[in-house]
Short mmCIF file of C-alpha atoms and ligand atoms in Angstrom, two decimals:
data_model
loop_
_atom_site.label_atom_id
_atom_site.label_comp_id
_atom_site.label_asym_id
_atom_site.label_seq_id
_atom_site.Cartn_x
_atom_site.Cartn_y
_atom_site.Cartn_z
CA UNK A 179 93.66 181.78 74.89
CA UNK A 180 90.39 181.08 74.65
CA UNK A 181 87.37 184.06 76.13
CA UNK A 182 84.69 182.97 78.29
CA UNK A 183 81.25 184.95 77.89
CA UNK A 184 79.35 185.92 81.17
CA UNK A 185 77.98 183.08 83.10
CA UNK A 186 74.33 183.85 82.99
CA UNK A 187 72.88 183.44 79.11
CA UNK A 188 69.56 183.13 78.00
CA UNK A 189 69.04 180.53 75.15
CA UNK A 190 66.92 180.19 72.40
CA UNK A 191 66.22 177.30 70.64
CA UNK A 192 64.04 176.94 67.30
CA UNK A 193 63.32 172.83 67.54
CA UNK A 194 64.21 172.72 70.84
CA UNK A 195 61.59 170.19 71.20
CA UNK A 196 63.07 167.57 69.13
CA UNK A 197 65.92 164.74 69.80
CA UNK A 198 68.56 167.36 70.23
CA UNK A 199 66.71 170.10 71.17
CA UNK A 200 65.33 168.12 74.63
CA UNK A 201 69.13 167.19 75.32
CA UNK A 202 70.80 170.76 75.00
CA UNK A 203 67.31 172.01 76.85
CA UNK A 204 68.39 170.11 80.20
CA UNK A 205 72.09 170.63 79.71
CA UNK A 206 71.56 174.35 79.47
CA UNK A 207 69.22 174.35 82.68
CA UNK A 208 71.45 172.75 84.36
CA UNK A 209 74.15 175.04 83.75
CA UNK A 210 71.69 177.80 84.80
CA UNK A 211 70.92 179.18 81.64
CA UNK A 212 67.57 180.70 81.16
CA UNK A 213 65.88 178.68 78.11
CA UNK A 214 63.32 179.96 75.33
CA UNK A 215 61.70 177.65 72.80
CA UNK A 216 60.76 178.41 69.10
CA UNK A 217 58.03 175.73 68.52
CA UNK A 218 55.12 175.05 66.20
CA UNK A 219 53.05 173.81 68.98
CA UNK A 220 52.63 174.59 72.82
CA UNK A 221 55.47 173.18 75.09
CA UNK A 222 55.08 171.60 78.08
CA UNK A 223 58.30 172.59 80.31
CA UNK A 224 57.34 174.47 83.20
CA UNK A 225 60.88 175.35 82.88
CA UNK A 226 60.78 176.72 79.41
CA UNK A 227 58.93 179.31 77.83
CA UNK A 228 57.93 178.05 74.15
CA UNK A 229 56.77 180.97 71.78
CA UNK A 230 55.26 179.85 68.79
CA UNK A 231 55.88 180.83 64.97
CA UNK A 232 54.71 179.72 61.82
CA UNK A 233 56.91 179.74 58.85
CA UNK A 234 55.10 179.13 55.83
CA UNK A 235 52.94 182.22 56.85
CA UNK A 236 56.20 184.17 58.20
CA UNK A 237 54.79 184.66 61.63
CA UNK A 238 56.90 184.73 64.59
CA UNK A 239 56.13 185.92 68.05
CA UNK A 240 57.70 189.33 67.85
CA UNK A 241 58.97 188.75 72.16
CA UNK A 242 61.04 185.40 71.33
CA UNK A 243 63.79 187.32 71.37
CA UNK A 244 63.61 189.55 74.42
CA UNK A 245 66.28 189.26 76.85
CA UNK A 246 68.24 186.69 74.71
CA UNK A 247 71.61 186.38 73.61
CA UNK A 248 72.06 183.15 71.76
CA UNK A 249 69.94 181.56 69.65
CA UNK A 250 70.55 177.59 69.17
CA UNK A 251 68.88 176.69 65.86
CA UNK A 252 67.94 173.63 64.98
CA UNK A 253 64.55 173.44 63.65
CA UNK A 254 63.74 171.89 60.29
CA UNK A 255 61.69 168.99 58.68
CA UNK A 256 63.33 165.37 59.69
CA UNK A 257 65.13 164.72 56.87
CA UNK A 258 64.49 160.86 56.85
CA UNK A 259 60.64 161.25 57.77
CA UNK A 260 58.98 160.93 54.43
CA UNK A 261 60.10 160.51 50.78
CA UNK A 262 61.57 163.13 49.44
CA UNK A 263 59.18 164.61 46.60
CA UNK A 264 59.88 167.68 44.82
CA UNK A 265 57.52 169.11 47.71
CA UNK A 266 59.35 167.54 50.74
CA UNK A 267 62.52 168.86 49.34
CA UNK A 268 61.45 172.16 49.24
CA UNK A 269 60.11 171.95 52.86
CA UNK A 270 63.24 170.59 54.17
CA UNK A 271 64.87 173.14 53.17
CA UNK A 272 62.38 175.98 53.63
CA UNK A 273 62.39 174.51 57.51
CA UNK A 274 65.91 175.26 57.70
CA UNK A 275 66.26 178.35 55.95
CA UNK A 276 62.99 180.68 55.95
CA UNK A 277 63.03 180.15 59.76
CA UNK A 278 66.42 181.53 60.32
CA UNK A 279 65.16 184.75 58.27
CA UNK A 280 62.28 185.45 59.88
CA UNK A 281 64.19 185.61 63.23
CA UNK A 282 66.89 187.98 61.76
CA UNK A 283 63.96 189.95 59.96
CA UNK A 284 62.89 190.01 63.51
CA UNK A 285 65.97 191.37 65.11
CA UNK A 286 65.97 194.17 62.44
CA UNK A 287 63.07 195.75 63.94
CA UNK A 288 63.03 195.30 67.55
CA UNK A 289 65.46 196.12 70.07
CA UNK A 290 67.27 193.06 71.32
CA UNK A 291 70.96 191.73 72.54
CA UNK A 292 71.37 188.82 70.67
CA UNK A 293 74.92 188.26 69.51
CA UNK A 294 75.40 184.85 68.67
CA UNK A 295 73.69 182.27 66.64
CA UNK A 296 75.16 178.35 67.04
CA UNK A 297 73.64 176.60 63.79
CA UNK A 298 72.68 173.14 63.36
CA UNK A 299 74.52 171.62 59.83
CA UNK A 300 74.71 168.60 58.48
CA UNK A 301 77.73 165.89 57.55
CA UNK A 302 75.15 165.87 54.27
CA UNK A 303 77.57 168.90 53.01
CA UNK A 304 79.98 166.54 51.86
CA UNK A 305 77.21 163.34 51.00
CA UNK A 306 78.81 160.52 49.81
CA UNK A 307 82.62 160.97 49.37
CA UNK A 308 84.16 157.47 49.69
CA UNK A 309 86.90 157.17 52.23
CA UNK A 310 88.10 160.64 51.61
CA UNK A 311 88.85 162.53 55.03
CA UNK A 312 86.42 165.56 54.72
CA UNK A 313 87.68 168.76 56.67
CA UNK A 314 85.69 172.11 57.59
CA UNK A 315 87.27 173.54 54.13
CA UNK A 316 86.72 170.03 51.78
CA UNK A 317 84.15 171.53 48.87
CA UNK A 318 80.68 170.53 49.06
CA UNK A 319 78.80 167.53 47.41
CA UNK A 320 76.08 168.28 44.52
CA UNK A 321 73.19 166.04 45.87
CA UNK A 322 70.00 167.11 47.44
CA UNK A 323 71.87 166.45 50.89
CA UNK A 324 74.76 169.02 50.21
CA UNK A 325 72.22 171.63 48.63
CA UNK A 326 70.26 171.65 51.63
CA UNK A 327 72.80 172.29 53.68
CA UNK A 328 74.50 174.78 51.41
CA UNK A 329 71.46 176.52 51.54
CA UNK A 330 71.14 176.24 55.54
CA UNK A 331 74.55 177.18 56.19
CA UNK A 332 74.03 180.77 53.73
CA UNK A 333 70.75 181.24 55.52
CA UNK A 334 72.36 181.18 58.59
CA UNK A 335 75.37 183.19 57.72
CA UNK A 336 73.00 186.08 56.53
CA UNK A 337 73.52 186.89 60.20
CA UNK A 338 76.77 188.20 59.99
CA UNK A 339 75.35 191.22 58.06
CA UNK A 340 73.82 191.93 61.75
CA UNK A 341 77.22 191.86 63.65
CA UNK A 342 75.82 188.42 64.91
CA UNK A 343 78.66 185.59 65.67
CA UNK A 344 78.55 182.48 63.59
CA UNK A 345 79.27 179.11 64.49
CA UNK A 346 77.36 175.72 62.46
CA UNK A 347 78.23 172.36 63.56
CA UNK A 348 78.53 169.96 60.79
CA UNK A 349 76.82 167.08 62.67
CA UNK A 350 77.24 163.34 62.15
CA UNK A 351 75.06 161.09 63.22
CA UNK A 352 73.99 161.84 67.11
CA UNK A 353 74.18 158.62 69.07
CA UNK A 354 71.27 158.18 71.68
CA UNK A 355 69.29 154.99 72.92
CA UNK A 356 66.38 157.27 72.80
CA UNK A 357 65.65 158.03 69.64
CA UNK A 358 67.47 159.57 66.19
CA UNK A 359 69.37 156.97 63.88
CA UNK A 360 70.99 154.48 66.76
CA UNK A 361 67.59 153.39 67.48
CA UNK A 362 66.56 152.03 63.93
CA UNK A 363 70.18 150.63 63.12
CA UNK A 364 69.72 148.51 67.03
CA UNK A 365 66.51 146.93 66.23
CA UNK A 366 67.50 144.45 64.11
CA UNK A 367 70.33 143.50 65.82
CA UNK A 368 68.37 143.29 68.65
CA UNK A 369 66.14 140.56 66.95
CA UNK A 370 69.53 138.76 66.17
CA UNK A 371 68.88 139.76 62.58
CA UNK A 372 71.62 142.80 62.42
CA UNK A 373 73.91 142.77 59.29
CA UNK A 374 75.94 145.40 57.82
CA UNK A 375 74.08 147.69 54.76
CA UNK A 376 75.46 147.79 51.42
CA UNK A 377 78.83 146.83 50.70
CA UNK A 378 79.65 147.64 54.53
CA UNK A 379 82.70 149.80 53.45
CA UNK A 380 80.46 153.10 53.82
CA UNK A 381 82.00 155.42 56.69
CA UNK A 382 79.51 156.80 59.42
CA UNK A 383 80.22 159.82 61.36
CA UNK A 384 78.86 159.35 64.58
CA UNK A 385 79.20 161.58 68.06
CA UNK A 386 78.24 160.70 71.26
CA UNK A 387 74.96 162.28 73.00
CA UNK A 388 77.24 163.44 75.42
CA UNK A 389 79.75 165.33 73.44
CA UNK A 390 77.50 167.00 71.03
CA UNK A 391 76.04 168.78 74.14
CA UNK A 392 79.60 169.47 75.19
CA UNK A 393 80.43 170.69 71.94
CA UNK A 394 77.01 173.14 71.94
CA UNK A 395 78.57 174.51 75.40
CA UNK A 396 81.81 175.14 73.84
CA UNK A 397 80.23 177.04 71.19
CA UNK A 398 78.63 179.09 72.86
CA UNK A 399 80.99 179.85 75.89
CA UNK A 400 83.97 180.81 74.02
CA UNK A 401 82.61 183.90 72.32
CA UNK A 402 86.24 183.26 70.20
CA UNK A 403 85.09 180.44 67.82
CA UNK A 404 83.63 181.65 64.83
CA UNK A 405 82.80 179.28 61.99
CA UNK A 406 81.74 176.11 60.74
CA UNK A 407 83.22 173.00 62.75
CA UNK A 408 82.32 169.32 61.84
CA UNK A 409 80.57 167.60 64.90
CA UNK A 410 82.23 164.28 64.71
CA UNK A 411 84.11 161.93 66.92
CA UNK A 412 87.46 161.78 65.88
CA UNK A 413 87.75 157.98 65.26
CA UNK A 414 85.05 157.62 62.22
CA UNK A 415 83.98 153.86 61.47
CA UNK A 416 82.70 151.92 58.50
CA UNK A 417 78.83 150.64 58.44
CA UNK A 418 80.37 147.45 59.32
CA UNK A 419 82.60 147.60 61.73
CA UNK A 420 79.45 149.84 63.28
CA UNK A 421 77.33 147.00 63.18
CA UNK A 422 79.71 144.65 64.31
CA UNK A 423 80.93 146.74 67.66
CA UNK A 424 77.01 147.49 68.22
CA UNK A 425 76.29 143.58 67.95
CA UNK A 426 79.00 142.88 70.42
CA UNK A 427 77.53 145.93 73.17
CA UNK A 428 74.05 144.17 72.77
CA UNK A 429 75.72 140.20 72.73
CA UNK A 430 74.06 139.48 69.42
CA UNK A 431 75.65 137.81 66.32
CA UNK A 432 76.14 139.89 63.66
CA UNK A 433 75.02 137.86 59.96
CA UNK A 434 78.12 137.68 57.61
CA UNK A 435 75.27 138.73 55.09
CA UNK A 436 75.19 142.24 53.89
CA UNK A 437 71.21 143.69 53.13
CA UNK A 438 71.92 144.60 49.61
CA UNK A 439 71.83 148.34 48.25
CA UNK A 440 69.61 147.01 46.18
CA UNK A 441 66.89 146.64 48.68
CA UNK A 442 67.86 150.19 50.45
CA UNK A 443 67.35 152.01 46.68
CA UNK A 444 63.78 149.82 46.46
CA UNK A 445 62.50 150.98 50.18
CA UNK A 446 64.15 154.57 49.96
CA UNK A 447 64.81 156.00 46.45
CA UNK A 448 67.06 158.95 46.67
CA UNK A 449 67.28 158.85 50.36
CA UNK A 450 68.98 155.45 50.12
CA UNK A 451 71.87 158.12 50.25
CA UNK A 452 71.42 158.22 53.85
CA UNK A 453 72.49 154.36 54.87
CA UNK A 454 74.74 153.68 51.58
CA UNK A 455 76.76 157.06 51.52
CA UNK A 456 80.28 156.93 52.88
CA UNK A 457 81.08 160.20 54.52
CA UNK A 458 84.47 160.30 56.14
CA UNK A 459 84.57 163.71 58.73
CA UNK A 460 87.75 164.85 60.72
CA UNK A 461 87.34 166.44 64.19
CA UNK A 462 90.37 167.76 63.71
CA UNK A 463 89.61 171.38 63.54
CA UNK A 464 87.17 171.46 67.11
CA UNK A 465 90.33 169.51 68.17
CA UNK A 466 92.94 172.18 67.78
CA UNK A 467 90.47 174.36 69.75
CA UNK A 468 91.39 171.91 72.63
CA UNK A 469 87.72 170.66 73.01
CA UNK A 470 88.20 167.22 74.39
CA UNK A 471 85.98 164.02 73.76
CA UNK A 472 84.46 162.25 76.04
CA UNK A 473 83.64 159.10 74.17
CA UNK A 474 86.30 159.38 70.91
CA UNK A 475 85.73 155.28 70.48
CA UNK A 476 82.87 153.49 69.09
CA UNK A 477 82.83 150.59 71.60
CA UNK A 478 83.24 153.33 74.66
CA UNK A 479 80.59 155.30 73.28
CA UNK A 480 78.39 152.40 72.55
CA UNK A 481 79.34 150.27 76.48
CA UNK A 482 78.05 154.21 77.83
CA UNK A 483 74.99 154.54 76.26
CA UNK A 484 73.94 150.86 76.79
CA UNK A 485 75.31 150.57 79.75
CA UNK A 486 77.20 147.62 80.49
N1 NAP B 189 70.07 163.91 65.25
C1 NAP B 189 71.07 163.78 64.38
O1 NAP B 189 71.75 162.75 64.35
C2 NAP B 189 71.38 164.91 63.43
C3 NAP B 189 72.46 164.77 62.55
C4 NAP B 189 72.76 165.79 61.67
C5 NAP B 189 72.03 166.97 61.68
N2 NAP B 189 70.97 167.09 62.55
C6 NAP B 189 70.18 168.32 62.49
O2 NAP B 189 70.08 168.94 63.76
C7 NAP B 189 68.79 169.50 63.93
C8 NAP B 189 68.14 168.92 65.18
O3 NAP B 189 68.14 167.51 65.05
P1 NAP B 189 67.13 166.57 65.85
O4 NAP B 189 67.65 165.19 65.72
O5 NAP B 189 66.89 167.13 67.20
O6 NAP B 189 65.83 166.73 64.96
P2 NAP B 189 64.31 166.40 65.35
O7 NAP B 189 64.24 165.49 66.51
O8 NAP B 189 63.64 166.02 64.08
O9 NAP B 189 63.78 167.84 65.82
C9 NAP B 189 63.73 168.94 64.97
C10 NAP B 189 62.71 169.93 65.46
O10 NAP B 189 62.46 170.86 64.39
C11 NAP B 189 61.12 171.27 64.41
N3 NAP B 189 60.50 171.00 63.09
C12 NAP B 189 60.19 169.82 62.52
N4 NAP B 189 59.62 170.00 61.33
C13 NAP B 189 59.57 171.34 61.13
C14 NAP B 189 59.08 172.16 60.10
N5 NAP B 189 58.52 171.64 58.99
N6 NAP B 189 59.18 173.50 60.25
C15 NAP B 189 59.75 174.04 61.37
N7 NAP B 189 60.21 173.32 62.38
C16 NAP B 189 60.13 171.98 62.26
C17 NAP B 189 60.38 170.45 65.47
O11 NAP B 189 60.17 171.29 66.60
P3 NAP B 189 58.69 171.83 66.96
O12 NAP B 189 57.76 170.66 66.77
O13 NAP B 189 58.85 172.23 68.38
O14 NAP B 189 58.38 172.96 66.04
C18 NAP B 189 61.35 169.32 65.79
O15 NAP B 189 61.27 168.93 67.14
C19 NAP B 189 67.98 169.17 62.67
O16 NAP B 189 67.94 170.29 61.83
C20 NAP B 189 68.75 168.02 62.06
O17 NAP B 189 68.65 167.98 60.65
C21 NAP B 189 70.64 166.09 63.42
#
């Protein structure tokens, strides 16, 4: 049976202000959760109070954490911003992992009630593993990908040495017309140019906006789950048959002509990993907790969010 924590929590969230961050914000306010932001820079919610911090010099506003209970943690470096030099690398990572210890070095020394940090993690953990159906226990990859979030998920579960609970979503990739990876993967088939990348066999895991905030809720209402789940719909699709049920939503053809990985290796070096690497993800585990899916289908999820 599954234990509901007390209605009223107070939230904070380290990136709150990015493409996740700004959906879980609302979400949470409208539940009537009190939200906190962990920013580099000055909100601009009247709603929200944003504390600052600065990593790379390990400052943090020592009263982020007064009052709260959960901390949502997402920030770090976009991972498909820049090229990834030797220097980016260690930034993404640093983003990911530095940040989550200087909030636990925090709750060391000052009096607080936090009891539960829900992580931000990557389908990156198991990179590019053909068509093999990756589960919650599947061993990591050994690209840059899975070390980051290797590295992410042990900074995170440093926690537990604090008596804090533990969950990290595994996320695929977050489907939103307002930004994040649906956006870039439209626009060509919006210019009636859209054709599949690679060979077109690669699996995507995808979620709906929708159900990663319902999937955030869960994790942090049933004080029960524990643990690393994969944030996935459970129906995963290949690049192809992606591009070929988002051409249909926007009533574009889709070319029969596949942009070579050739061209994706040219433009993105090592990151090419990102658009050619098949990553197959179950949902299987969130599943059995009896969290339900709004939008488990591609073409449901897509007719939604482009509303037709
Ligand atoms: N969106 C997806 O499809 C997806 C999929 C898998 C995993 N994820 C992970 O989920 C988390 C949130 O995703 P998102 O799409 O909301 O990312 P996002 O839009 O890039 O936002 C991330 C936030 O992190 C903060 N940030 C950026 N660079 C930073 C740095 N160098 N140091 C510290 N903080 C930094 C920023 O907040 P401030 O400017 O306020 O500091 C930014 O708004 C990320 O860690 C991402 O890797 C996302």
């Amino acid at each position: 049976m599954s234990q509901h924590s007390s209605l009223n929590k107070s939230i904070l969230i380290t990136g709150g202000s990015g493409l996740i961050g700004k959906l879980l914000t609302a979400a949470f306010l409208e539940k009537g959760y009190q939200v906190s932001h962990l920013s580099r820079k000055p909100g601009n919610n009247p709603q929200v109070k944003t504390y600052l911090w600065n990593i790379a010099k390990n400052e943090i506003d020592e009263h982020c954490i007064d009052g709260i209970d959960t901390i949502v943690h997402l920030a770090g470096a976009g991972i498909a911003d820049k090229r990834w030099t030797a220097e980016r690398k260690r930034e993404l990572i640093e983003s990911r992992t530095k940040s989550i210890g200087l909030i636990y070095k925090l709750i060391k020394s000052r009096p607080n009630k936090v009891s539960a940090v829900v992580s931000a993690s990557g389908v990156g953990y198991y990179s590019d593993s053909g068509d093999e159906l990756m589960h919650e226990e599947s061993p990591p990859n050994s690209d840059f990908m899975a070390q980051c979030c290797i590295a992410w998920e042990h900074a995170v579960d440093e926690g537990k040495s604090l008596s804090l609970r533990i969950v990290k979503f595994r996320t695929g990739v977050v489907l939103d017309k307002k930004g994040g990876a649906l956006s870039q993967m439209a626009l060509p088939v919006k210019f009636g140019v859209g054709a599949a990348f690679g060979n077109g066999r690669q699996w995507i895991p995808w979620i709906h906006w929708q159900d990663m905030i319902g999937m955030y809720l869960f994790g942090i209402d049933n004080i029960h789950l524990t643990g690393v789940y994969n944030m996935v719909a459970p129906n995963p699709v290949t690049n192809k048959q992606f591009m070929r049920a988002m051409a249909k939503q926007l009533f574009r053809p889709l070319w029969p002509l596949k942009v070579p990985a050739f061209v994706f290796k040219l433009l993105l070096g090592e990151m090419s990993i990102i658009v050619l690497g098949s990553t197959k993800v179950s949902a299987q585990k969130i599943e059995n907790e009896r969290f339900i899916f709004k939008y488990p289908d591609l073409p449901g999820a897509l007719k939604q969010i482009y509303g037709s």
